[in-house]
PDB file of C-alpha atoms in Angstrom:
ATOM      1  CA  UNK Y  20       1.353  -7.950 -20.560  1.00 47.00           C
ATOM      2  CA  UNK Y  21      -2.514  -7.899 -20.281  1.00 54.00           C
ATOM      3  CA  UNK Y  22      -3.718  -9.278 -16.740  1.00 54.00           C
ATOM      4  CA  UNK Y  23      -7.574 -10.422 -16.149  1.00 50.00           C
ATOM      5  CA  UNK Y  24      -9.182 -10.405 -12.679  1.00 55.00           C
ATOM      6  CA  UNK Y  25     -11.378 -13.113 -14.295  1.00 56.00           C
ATOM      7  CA  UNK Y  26      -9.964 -15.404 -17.116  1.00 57.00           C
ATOM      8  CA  UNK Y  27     -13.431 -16.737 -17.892  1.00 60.00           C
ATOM      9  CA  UNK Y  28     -14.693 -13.134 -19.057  1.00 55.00           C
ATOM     10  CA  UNK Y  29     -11.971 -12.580 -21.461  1.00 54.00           C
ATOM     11  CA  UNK Y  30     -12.097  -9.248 -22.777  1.00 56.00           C
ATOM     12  CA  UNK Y  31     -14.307  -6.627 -21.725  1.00 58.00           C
ATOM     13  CA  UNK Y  32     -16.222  -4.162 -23.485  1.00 62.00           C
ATOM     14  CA  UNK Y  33     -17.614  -1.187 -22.042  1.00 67.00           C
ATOM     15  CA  UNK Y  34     -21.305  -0.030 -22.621  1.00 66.00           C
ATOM     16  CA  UNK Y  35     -20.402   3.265 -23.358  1.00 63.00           C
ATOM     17  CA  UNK Y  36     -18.068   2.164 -25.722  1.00 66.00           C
ATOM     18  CA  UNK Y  37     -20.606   0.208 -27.745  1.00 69.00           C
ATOM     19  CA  UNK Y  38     -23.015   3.264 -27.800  1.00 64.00           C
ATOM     20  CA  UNK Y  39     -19.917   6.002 -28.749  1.00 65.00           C
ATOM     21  CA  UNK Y  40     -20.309   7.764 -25.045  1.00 63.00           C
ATOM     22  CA  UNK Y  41     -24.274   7.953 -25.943  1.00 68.00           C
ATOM     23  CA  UNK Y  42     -27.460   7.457 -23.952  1.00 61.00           C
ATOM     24  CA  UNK Y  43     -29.778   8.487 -26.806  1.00 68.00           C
ATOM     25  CA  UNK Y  44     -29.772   7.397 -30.568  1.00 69.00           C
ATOM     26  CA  UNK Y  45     -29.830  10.482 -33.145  1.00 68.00           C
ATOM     27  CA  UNK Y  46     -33.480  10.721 -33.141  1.00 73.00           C
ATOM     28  CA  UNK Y  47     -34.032  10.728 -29.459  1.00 68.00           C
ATOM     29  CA  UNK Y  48     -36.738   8.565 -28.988  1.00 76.00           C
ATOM     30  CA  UNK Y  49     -37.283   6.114 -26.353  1.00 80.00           C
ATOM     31  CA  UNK Y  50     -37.931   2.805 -27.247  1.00 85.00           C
ATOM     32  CA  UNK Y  51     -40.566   0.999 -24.284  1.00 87.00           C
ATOM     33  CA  UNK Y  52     -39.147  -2.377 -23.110  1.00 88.00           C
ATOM     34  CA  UNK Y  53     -42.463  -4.166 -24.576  1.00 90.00           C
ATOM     35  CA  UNK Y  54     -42.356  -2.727 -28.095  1.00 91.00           C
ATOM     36  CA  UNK Y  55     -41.841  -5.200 -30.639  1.00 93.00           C
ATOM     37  CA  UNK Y  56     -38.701  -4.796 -33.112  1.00 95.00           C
ATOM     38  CA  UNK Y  57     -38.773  -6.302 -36.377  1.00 95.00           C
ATOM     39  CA  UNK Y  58     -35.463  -6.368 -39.147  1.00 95.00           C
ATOM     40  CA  UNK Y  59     -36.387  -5.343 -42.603  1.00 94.00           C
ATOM     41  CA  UNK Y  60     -34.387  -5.434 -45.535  1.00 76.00           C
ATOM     42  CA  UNK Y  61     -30.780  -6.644 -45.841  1.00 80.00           C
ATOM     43  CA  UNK Y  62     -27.869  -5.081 -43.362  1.00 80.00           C
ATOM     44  CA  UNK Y  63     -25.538  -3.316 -45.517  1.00 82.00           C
ATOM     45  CA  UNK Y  64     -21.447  -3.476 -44.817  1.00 83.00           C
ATOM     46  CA  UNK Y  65     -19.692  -1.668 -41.928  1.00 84.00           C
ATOM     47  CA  UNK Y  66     -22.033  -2.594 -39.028  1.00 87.00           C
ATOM     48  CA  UNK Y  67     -20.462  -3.861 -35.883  1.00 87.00           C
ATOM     49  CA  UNK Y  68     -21.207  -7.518 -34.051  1.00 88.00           C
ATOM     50  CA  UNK Y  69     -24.132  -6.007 -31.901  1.00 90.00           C
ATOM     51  CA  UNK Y  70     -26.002  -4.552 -34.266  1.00 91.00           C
ATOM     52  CA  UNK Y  71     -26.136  -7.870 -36.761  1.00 92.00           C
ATOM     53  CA  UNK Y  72     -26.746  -9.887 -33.455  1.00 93.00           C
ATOM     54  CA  UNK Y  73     -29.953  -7.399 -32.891  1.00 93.00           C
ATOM     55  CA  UNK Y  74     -30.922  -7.839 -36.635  1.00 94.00           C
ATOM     56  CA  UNK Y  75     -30.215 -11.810 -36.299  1.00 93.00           C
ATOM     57  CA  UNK Y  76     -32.468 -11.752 -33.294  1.00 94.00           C
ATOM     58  CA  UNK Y  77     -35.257  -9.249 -34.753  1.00 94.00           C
ATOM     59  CA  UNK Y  78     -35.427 -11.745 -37.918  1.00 93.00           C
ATOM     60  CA  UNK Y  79     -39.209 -12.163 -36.229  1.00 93.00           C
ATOM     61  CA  UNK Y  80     -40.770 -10.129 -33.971  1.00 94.00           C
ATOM     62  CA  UNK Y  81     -39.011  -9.775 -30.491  1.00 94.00           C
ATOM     63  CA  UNK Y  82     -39.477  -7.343 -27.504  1.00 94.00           C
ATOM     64  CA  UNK Y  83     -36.699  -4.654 -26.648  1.00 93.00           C
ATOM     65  CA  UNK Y  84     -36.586  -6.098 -23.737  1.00 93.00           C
ATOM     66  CA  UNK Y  85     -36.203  -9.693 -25.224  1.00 94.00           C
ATOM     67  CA  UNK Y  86     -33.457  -8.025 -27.333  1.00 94.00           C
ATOM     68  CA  UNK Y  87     -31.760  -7.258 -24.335  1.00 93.00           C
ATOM     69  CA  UNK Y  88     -31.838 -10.623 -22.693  1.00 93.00           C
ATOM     70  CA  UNK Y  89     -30.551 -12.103 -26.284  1.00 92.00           C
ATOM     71  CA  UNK Y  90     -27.599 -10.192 -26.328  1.00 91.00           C
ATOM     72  CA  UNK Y  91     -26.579  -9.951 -22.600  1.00 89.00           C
ATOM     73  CA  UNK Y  92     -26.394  -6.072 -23.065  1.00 88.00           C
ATOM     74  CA  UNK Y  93     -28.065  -3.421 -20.468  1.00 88.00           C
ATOM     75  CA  UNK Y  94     -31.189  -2.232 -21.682  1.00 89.00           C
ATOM     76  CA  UNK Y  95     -30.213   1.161 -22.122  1.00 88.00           C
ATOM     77  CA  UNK Y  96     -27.645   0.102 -24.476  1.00 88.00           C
ATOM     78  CA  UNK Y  97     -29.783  -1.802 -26.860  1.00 91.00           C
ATOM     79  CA  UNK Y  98     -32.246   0.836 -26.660  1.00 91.00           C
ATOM     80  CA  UNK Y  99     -29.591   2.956 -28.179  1.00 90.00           C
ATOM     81  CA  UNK Y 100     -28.072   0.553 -30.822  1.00 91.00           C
ATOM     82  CA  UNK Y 101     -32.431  -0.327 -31.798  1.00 93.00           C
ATOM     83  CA  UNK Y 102     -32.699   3.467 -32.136  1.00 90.00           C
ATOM     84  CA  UNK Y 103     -29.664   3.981 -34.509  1.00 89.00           C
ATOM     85  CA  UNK Y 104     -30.906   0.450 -36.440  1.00 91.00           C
ATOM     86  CA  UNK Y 105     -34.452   2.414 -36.886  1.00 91.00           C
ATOM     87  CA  UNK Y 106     -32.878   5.865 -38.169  1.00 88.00           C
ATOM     88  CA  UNK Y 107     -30.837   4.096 -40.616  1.00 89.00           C
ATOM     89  CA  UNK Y 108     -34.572   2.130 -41.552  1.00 91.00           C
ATOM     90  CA  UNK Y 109     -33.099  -1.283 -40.893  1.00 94.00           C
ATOM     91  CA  UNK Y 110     -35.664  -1.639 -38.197  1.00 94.00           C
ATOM     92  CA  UNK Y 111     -39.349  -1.818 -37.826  1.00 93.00           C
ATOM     93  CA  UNK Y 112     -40.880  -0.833 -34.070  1.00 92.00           C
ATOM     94  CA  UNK Y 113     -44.439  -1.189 -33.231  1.00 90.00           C
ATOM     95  CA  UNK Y 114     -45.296   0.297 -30.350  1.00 84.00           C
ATOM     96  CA  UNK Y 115     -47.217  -1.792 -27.365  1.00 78.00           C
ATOM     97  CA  UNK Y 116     -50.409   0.266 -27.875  1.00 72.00           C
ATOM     98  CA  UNK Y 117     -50.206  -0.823 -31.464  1.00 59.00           C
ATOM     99  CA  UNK Y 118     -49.366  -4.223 -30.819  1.00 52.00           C
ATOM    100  CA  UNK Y 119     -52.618  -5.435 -29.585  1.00 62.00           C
ATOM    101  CA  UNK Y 120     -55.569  -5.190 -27.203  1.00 69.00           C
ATOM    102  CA  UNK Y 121     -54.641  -5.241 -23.292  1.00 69.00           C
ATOM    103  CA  UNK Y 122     -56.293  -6.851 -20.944  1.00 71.00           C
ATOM    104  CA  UNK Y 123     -58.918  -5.014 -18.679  1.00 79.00           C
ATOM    105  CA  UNK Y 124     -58.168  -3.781 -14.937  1.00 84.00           C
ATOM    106  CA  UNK Y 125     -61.066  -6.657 -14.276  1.00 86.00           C
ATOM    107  CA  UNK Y 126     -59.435  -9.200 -15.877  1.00 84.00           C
ATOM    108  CA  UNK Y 127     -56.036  -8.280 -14.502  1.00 83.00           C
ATOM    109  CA  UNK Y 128     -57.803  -8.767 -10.428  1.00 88.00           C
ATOM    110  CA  UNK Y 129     -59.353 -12.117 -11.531  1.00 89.00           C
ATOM    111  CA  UNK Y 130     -55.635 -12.857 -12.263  1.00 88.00           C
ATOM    112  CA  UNK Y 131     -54.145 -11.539  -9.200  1.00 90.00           C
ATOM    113  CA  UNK Y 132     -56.827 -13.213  -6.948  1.00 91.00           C
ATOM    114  CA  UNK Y 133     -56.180 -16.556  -8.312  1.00 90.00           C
ATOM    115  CA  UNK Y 134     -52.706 -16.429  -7.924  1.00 90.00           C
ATOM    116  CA  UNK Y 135     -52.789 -15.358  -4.522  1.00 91.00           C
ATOM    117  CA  UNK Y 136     -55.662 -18.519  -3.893  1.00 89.00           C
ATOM    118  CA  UNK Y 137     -52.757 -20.905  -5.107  1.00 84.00           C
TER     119      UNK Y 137
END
């Protein structure tokens, strides 16, 4: 007989255990918290819960990060399962620097200044 510390959490599934005991996906690349993740195309058969959640959630643009929070998974763990999605091309990832403009270090002290005025 199974016994739970906490009935509430019902079962538990390691990290590790989603990424197959990896920290990287096959291509090795880093994925930055702010880059935006987009699904494309349809998911074909044999992927596991996590992965269609991701592709449910990427269905319009959304932030690694943002993936992460959606999921309830550590970042490094998404970052891993986003990585395999984009080798196997069911993923589009725009990097922040692609994304858009920034703001200036000017505008970002006019910011900081107000907030600390409130």
């Amino acid at each position: 007989m199974t016994m739970w510390m906490d009935d509430e959490a019902g079962p538990l599934v390691r990290p590790y255990a989603l990424t197959g005991g990896r920290t990287r996906s096959a291509s090795g690349e880093t994925l930055d918290l702010i880059a935006s993740v987009t699904a494309i195309g349809d998911p074909p058969g044999g992927l596991g819960p996590e992965q269609l959640a991701i592709l449910r959630a990427a269905r319009t643009p959304i932030s690694v990060a943002d993936v992460a929070v959606e999921l309830d998974l550590p970042v490094g763990v998404v970052r891993v399962l986003l990585g395999d999605l984009r080798d196997h091309g069911l993923i589009s990832v725009t990097a922040p620097n692609a994304a858009g403009p920034r703001p200036n270090e000017r505008l970002l002290k006019e910011v900081i200044n107000g907030l600390r005025a409130l």
